[in-house]
Short mmCIF file of C-alpha atoms in Angstrom, two decimals:
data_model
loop_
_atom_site.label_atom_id
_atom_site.label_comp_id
_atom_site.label_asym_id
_atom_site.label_seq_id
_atom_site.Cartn_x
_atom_site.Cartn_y
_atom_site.Cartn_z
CA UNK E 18 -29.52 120.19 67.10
CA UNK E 19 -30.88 121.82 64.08
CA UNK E 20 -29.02 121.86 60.73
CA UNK E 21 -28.50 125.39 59.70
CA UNK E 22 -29.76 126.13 56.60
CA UNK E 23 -27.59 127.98 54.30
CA UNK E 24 -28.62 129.94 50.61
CA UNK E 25 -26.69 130.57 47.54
CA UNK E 26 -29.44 131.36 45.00
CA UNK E 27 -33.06 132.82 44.50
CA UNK E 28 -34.05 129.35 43.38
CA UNK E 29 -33.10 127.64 46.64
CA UNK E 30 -35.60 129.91 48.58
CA UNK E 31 -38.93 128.32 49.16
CA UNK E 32 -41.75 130.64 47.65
CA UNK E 33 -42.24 132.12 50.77
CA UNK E 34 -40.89 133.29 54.03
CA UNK E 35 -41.46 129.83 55.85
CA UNK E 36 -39.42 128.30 58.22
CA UNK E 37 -38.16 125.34 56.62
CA UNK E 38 -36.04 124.15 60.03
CA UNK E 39 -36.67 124.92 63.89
CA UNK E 40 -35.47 128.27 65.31
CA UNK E 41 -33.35 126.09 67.27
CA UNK E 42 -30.36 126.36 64.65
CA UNK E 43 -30.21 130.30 65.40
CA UNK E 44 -28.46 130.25 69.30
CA UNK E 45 -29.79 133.31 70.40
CA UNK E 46 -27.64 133.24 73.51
CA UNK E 47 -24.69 135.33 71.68
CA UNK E 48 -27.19 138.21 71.93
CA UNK E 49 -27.25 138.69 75.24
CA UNK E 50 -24.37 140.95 77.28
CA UNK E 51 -25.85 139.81 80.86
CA UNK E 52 -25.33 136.13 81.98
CA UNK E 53 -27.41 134.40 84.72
CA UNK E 54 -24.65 132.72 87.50
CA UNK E 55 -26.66 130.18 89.77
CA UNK E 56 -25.17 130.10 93.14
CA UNK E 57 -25.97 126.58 94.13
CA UNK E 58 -25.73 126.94 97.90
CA UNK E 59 -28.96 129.55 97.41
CA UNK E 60 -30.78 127.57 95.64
CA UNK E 61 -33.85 126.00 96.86
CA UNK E 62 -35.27 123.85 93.84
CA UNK E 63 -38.33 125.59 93.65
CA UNK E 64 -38.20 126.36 90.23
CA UNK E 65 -40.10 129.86 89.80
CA UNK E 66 -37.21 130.40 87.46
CA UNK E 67 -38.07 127.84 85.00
CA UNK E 68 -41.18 129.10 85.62
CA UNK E 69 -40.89 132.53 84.72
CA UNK E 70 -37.97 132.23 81.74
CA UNK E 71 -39.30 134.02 78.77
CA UNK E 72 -37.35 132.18 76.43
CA UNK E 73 -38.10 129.45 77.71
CA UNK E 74 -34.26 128.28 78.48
CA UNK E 75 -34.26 126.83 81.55
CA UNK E 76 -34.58 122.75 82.39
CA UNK E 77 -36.22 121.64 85.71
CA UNK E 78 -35.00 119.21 87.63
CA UNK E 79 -33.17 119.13 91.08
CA UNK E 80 -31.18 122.36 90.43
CA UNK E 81 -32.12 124.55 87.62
CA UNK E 82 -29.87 124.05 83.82
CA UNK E 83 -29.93 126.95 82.45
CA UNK E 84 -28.57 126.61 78.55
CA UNK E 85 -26.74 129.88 77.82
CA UNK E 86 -26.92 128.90 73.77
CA UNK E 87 -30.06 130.76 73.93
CA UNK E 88 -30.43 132.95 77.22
CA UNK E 89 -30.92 136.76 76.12
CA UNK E 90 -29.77 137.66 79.30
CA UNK E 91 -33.24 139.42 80.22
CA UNK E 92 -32.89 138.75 84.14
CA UNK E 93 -36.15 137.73 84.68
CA UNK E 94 -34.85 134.57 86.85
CA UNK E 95 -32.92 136.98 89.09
CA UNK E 96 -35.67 138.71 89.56
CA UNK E 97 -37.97 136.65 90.63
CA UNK E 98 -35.54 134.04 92.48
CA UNK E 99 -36.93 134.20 96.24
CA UNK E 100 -33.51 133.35 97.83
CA UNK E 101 -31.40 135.94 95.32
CA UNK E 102 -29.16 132.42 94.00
CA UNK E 103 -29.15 133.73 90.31
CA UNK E 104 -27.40 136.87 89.49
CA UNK E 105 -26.49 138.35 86.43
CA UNK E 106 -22.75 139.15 85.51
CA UNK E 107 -21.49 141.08 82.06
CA UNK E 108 -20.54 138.46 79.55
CA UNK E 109 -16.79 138.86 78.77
CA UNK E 110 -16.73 140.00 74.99
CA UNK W 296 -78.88 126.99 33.37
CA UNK W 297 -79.60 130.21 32.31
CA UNK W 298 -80.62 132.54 35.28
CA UNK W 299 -81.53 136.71 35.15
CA UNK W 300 -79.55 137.68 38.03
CA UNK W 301 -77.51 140.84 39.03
CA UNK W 302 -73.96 140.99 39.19
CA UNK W 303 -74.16 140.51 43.26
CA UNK W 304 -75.92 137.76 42.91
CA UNK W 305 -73.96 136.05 40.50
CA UNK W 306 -70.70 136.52 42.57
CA UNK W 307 -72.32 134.04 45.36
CA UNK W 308 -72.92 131.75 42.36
CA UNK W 309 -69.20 131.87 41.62
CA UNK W 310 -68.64 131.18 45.30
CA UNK W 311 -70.42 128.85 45.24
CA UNK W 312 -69.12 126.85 42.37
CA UNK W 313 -65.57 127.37 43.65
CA UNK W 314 -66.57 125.85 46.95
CA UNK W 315 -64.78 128.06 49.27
CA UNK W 316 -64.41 127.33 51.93
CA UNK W 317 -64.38 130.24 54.39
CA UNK W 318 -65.89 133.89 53.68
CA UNK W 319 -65.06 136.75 55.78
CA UNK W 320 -68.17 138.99 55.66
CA UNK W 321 -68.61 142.83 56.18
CA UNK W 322 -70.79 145.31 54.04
CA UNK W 323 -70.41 148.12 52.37
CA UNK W 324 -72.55 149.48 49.44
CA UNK W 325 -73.15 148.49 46.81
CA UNK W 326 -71.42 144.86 48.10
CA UNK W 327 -73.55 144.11 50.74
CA UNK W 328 -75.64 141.67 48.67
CA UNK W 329 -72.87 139.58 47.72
CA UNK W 330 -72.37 138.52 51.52
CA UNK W 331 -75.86 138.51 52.28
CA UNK W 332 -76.92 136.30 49.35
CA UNK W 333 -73.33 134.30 50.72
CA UNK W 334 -75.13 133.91 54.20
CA UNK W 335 -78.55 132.53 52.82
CA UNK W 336 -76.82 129.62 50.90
CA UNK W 337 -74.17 128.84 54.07
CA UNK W 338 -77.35 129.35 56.71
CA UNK W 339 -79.61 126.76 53.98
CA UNK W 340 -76.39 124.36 53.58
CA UNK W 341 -75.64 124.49 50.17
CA UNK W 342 -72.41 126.16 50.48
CA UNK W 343 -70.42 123.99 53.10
CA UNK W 344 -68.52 127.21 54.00
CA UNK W 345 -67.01 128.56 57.14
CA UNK W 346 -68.99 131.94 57.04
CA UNK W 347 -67.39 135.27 59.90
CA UNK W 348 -69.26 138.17 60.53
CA UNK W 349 -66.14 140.50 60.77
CA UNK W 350 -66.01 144.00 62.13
CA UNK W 351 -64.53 145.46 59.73
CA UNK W 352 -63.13 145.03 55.99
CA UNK W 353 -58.91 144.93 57.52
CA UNK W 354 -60.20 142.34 59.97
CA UNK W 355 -62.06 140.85 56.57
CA UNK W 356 -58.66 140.17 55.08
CA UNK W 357 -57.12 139.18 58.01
CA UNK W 358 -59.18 136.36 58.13
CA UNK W 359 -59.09 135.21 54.97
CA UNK W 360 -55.09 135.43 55.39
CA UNK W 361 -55.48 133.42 58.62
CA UNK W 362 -57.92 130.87 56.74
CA UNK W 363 -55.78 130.30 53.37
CA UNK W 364 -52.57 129.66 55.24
CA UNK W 365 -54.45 126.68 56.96
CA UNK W 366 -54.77 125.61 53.85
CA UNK W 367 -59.11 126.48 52.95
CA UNK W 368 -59.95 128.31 49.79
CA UNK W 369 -61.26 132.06 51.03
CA UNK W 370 -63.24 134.91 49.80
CA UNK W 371 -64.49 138.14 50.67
CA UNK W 372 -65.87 141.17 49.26
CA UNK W 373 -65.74 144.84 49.49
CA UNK W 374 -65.59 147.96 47.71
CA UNK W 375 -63.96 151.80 47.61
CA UNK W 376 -63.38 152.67 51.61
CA UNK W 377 -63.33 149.49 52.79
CA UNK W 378 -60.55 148.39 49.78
CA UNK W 379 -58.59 150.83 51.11
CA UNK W 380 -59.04 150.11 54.73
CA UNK W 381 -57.63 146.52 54.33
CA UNK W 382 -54.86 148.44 52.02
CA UNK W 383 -51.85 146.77 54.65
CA UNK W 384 -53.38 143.42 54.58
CA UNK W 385 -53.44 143.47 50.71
CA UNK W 386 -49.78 143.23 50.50
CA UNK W 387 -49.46 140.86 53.45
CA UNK W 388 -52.03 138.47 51.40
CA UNK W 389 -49.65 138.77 48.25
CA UNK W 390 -46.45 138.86 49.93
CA UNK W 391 -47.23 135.51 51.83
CA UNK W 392 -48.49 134.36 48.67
CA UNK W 393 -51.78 133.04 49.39
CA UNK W 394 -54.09 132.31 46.64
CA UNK W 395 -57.15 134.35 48.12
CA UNK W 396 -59.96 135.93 45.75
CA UNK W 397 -61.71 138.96 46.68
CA UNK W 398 -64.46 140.65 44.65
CA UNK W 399 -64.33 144.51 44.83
CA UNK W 400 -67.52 146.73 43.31
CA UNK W 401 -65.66 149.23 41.82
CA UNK W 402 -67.14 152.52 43.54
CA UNK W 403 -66.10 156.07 44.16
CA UNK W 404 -63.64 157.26 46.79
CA UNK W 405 -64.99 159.71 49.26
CA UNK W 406 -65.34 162.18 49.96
CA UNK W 407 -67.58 163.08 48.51
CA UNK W 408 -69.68 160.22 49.35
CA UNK W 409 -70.39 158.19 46.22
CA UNK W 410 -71.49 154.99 45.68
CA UNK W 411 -71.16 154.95 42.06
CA UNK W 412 -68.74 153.15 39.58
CA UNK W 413 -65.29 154.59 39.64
CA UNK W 414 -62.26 152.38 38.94
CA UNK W 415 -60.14 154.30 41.26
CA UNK W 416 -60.11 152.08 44.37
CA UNK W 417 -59.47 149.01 42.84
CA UNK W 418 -56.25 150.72 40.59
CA UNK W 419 -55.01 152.64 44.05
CA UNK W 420 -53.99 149.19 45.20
CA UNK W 421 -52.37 148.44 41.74
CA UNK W 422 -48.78 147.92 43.72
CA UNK W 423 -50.15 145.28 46.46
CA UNK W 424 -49.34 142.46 44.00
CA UNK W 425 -52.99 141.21 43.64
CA UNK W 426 -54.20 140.54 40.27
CA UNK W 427 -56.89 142.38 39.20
CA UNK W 428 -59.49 141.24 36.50
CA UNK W 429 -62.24 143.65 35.29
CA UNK W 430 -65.76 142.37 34.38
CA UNK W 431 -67.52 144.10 31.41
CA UNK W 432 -70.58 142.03 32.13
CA UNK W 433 -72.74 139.48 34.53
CA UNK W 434 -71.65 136.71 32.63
CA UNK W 435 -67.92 137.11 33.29
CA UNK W 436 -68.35 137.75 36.83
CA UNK W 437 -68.97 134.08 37.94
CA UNK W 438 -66.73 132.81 34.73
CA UNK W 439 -63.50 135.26 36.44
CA UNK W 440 -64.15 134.07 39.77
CA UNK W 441 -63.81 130.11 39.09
CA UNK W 442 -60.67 130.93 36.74
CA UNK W 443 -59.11 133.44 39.47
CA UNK W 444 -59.08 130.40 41.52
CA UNK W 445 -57.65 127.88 39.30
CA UNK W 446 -54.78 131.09 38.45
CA UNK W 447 -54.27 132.56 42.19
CA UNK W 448 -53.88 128.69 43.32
CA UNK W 449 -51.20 127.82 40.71
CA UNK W 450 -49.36 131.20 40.79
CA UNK W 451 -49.64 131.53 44.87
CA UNK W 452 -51.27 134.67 44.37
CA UNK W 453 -54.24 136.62 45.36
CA UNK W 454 -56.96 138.02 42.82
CA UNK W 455 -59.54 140.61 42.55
CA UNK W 456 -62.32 140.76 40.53
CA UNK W 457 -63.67 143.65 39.87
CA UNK W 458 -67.14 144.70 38.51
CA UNK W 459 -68.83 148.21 38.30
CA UNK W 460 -71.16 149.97 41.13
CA UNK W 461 -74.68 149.18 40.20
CA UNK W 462 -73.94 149.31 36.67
CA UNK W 463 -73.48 145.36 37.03
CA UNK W 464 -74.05 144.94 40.94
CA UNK W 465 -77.85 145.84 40.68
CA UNK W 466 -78.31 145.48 36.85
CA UNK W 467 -80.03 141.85 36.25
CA UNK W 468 -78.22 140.27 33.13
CA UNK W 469 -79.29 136.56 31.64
CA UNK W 470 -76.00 134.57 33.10
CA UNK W 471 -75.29 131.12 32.52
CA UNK W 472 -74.43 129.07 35.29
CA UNK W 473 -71.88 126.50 34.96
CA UNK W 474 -72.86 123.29 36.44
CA UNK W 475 -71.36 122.40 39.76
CA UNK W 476 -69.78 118.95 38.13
CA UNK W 477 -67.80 120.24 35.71
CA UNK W 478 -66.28 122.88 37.66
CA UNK W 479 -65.28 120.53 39.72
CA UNK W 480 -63.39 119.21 36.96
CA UNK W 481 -62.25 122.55 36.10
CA UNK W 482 -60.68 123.74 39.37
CA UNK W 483 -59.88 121.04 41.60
CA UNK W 484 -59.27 120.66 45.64
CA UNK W 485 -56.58 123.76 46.89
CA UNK W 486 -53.50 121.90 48.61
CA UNK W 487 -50.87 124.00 48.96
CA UNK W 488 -47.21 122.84 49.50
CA UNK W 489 -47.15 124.73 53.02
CA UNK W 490 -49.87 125.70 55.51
CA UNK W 491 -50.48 126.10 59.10
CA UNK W 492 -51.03 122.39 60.30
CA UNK W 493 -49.56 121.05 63.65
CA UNK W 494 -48.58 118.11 62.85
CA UNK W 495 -46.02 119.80 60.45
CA UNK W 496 -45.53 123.05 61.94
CA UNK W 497 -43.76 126.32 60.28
CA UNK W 498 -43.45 129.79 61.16
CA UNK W 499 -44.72 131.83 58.21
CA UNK W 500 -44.18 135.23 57.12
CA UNK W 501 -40.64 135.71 59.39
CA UNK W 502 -37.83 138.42 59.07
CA UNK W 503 -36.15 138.55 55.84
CA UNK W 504 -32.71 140.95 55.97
CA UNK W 505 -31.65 142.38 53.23
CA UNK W 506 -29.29 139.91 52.12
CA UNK W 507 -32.76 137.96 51.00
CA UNK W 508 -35.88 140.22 50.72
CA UNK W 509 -34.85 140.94 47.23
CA UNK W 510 -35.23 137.70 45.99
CA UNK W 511 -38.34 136.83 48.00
CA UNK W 512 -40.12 140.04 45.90
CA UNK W 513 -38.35 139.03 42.69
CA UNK W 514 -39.88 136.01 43.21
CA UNK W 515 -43.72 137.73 43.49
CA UNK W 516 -42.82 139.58 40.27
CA UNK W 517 -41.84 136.17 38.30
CA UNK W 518 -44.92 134.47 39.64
CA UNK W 519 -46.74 137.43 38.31
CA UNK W 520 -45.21 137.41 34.53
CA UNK W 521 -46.17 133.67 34.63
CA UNK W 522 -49.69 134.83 35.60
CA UNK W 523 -49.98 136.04 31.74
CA UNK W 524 -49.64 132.87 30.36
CA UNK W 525 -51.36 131.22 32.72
CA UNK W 526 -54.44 133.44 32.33
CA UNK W 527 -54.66 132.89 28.36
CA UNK W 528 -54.43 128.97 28.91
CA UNK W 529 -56.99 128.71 32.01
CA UNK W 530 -59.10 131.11 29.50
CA UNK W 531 -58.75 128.68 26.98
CA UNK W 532 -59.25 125.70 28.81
CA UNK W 533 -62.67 127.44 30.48
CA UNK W 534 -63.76 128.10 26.73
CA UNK W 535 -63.14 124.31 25.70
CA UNK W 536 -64.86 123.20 28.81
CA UNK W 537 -67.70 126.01 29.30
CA UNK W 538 -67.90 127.36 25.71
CA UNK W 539 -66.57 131.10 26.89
CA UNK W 540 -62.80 132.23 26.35
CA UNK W 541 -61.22 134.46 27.93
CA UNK W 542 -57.65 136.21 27.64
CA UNK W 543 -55.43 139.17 29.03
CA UNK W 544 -57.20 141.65 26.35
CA UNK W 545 -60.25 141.39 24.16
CA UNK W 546 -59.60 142.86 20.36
CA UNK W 547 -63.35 143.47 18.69
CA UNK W 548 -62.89 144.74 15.00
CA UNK W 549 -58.72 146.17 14.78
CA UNK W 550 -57.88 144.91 11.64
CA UNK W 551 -57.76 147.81 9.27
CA UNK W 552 -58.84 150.10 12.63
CA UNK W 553 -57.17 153.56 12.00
CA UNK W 554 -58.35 154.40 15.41
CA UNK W 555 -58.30 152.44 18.71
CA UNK W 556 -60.15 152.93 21.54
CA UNK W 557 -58.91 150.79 24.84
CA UNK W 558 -61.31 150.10 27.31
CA UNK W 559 -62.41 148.93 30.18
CA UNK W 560 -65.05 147.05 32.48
CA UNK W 561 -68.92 148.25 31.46
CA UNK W 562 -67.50 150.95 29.52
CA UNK W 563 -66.26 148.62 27.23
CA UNK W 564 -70.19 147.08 26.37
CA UNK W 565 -71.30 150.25 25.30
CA UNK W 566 -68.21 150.98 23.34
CA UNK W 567 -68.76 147.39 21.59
CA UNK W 568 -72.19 149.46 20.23
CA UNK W 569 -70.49 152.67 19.01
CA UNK W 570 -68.11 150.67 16.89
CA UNK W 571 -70.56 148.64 15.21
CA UNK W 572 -72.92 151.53 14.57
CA UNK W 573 -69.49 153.76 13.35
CA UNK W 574 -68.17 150.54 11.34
CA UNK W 575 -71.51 150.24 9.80
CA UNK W 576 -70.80 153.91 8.42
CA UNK W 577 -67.75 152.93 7.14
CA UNK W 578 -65.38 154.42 9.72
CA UNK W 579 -62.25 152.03 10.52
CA UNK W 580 -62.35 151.98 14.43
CA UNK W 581 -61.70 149.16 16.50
CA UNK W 582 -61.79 148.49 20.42
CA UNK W 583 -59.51 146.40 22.85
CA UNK W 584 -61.25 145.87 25.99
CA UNK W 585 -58.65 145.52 28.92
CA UNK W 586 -59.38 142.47 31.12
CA UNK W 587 -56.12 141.90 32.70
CA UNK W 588 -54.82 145.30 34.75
CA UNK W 589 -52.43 143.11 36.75
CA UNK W 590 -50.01 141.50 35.53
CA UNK W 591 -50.36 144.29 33.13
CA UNK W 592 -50.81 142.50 29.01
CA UNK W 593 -47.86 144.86 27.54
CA UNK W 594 -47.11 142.37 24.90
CA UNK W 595 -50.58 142.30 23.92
CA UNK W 596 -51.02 145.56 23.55
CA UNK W 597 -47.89 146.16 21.78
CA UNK W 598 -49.02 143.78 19.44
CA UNK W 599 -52.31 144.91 18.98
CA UNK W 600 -51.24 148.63 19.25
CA UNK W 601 -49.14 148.73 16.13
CA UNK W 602 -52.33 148.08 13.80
CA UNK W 603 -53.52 151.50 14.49
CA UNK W 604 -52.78 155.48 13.78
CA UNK W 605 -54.32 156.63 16.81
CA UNK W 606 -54.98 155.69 20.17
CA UNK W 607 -57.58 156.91 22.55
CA UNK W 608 -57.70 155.29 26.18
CA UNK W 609 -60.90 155.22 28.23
CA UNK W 610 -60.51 155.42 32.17
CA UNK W 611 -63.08 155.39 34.58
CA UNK W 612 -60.12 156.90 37.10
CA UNK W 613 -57.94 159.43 37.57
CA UNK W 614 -54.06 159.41 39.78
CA UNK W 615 -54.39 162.76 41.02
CA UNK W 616 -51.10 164.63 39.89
CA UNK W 617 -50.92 162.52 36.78
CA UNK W 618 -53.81 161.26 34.39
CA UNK W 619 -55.65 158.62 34.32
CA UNK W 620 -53.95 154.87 34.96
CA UNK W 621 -54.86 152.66 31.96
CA UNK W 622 -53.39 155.59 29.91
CA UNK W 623 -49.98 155.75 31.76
CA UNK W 624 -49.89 151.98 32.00
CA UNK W 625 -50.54 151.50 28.39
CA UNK W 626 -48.46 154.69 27.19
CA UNK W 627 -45.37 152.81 29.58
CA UNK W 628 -46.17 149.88 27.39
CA UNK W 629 -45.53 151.30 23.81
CA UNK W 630 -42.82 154.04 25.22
CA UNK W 631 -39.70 152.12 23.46
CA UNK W 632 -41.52 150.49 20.46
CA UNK W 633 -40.23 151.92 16.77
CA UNK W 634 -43.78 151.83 15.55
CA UNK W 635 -46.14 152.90 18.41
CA UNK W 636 -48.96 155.65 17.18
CA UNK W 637 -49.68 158.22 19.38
CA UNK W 638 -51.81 157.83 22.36
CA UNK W 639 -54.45 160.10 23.85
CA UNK W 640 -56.01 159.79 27.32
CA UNK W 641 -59.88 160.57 28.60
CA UNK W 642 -60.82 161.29 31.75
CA UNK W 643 -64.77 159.41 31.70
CA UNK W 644 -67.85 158.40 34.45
CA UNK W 645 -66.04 159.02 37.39
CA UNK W 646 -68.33 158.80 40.46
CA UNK W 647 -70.82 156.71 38.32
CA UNK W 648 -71.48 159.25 35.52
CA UNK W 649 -73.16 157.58 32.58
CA UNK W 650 -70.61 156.83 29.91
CA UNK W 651 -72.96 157.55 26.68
CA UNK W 652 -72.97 156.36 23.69
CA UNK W 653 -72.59 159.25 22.38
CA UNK W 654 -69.72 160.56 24.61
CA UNK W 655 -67.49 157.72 23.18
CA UNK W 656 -68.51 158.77 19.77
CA UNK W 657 -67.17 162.41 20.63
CA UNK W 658 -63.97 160.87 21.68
CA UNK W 659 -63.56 158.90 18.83
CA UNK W 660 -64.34 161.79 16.62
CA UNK W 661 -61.86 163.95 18.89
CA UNK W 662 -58.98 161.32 17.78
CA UNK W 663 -60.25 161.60 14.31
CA UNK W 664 -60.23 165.31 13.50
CA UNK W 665 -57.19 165.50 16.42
CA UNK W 666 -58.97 168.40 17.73
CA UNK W 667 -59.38 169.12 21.49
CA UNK W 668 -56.62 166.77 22.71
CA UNK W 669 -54.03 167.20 25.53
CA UNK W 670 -51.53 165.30 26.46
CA UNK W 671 -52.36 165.11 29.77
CA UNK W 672 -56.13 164.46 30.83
CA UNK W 673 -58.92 164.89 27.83
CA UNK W 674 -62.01 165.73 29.97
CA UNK W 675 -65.31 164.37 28.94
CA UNK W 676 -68.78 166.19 29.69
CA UNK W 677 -66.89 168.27 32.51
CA UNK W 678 -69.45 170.76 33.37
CA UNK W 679 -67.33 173.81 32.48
#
């Protein structure tokens, strides 16, 4: 996991806007207010939604892993899951 | 070796020299020779350079923003319209610091459609945080573009050099050309600490909040105050090395001047004339030729300002609403100082009308007699 990279003064910047770490450090998952839910029982394995995952946040493998530290929530794996096993529910604030 | 060449010309020469590495070409009067004379030596081999036909002068500085962040020394060249049409990519080349130079022909704004010297183009991008360095002759022109390098590539930021419509882009001058091996000495390989490179990969250029931003743009405005220094040492090194030295101003006869006139790019050469002939005749004038517009030399001219009783500033330009630039910048300069004479500002040449001998010698003898002067803009020859 990437360190996060924290400031204090104008001479700690680098010269420019450059990113001095991975984006992985900023978990854009607590952006989203939609959650994928994978209904195993649906689920075929055929992996359009790893496929089709903007992000991309989604492992491949037998069943789909979806890591919620950086889903958005766009519902682009619900929509194009050909057996309807992913459906998005509100995230709980 | 001594060549007779015209300002266009000698700008591929400086290109040359430099060795850049990637020119972004487009034309536009009275430019258009630089990259053609740029394609000859890059077609022949003798400038190793990545050479793009671009379609138009925005796309011109977006590739030479694309090219320097990889790390390759750019250049292109434009003038009046087509400055202004890469306006938004002059403050993306500053603001993600890249060390690009550009030579602009200073022409006219249109309409009307003029081709002619005019400084206004050049000083309407003023804010972009490029540095700008006028040329008063041929000779400077390849001299400013090998230094602009060595600065832009130690402060990590872009340059201009400027030089006037056909006054110096058509006019053949005798120009020394420095030899290839010593400015090799002089300005060595560009390596900058980050660049696009995939083996070490970076996102460039990101979103700053406001908790930040502040302190990324103080940091342009520090790297621009060291830019003064910088310019007076690389100007002195050059000299040492080339036998030419160059600074943020040029003083020509102020000691004992009553009356100083500040100028700027060719204006300047033909000013150089009227003060000899007027010294000659025992009048005390004296001259400072502006060669440094960004960062702007206030320290030198509040140095050099306090020798004289009068001031009269020369511009080849005019901020519509206001007067003309060098004479707000340079008024802004002395505001606060205890001992600051008072400064007069003339309105001269715009659109490439000859700058006469004898219409500096009216101005000077307008600062004399204080007769005719405004505060705002002094007209000269305005067909009235």
């Amino acid at each position: 996991m990437a360190k996060k990279i924290v400031f204090k003064r104008e001479k700690d910047l680098p010269y420019l806007a450059v990113s001095l770490s991975n984006t992985r450090s900023n978990k854009t998952g607590g952006w989203s207010s939609l959650r994928p839910v994978l209904d195993k029982k649906k689920c075929t394995g055929c992996m359009l939604c790893w496929k089709y995952c903007p992000e991309p946040c989604i492992k491949p493998g037998e069943k789909p892993k979806i890591d919620l530290d950086y889903c958005k929530g766009c519902g682009i794996c619900s929509e194009v899951c050909p057996t309807k096993a992913i459906t998005m529910k509100k995230e709980k604030k | 070796m001594k060549k007779l060449i015209t300002g266009n010309h000698t700008v591929s020469f400086g290109v040359k020299l430099s060795r850049a590495e990637v020119i972004a070409a487009y034309p536009i009067t009275p430019q258009t020779e630089i990259v053609e004379k740029l394609s000859e030596i890059v077609a022949d081999g003798s400038l190793p350079a990545k050479f793009i036909r671009v379609e138009s002068e925005h796309s011109a500085m977006a590739a030479c923003i694309g090219a320097s962040a990889t790390g390759a020394r750019a250049f292109t060249a434009t003038s009046s319209q087509g400055l202004a049409l890469m306006h938004e990519m002059l403050h993306w080349a500053s603001g993600a610091r890249l060390p690009i130079v550009m030579t602009n022909v200073n022409r006219a704004m249109a309409p009307p459609w003029n081709v002619w010297s005019d400084q206004t183009d050049s000083l309407a991008q003023r804010d972009t945080g490029w540095l700008q360095f006028y040329c008063e002759d041929n000779q400077e022109i390849v001299d400013t573009i090998i230094q602009a390098y060595k600065i832009s590539e130690k402060v990590m930021l872009p340059a201009m050099v400027i030089l006037d419509a056909f006054i110096l882009s058509h006019t053949s001058e005798p120009v020394d050309i420095p030899v290839q091996k010593k400015v090799d000495k002089f300005l060595p390989h560009y390596n900058p600490k980050y660049k696009l490179d995939i083996a070490n990969p970076h996102a460039f250029g990101g979103l700053v909040k406001p908790d930040w931003y502040y302190e990324f743009r103080y940091k342009i405005s520090r790297a621009m105050e060291d830019a003064k220094d910088l310019i007076n040492k690389v100007g002195r090194d050059f000299g040492r090395e080339f036998g030419r030295s160059y600074g943020l101003i040029e003083e020509y006869r102020c000691n004992k001047a009553d009356i100083i006139l500040f100028t700027s790019g060719t204006i300047s050469s033909t000013s150089r004339e009227v003060i000899d002939e007027l010294r000659s005749q025992g009048k005390k004038v004296g001259m400072v030729k502006v060669r440094v517009f960004r960062p702007f030399p206030s320290e030198q001219i509040r140095a050099v300002a306090k020798k004289a009783k009068i001031i009269g500033v020369i511009d080849r330009n005019i901020s519509f609403g206001n007067e003309g630039i060098f004479f707000s910048e340079i008024k802004s300069a002395l505001y606060n100082e205890k001992k600051a004479p008072p400064v007069y500002g003339f309105v001269a040449g715009l659109g490439g009308r000859d700058v006469r001998r004898e219409d500096i010698k009216k101005i000077i003898t307008r600062l004399d007699k204080k007769t005719g002067l405004t505060k705002g803009v002094n007209w000269v020859g305005l067909k009235k």
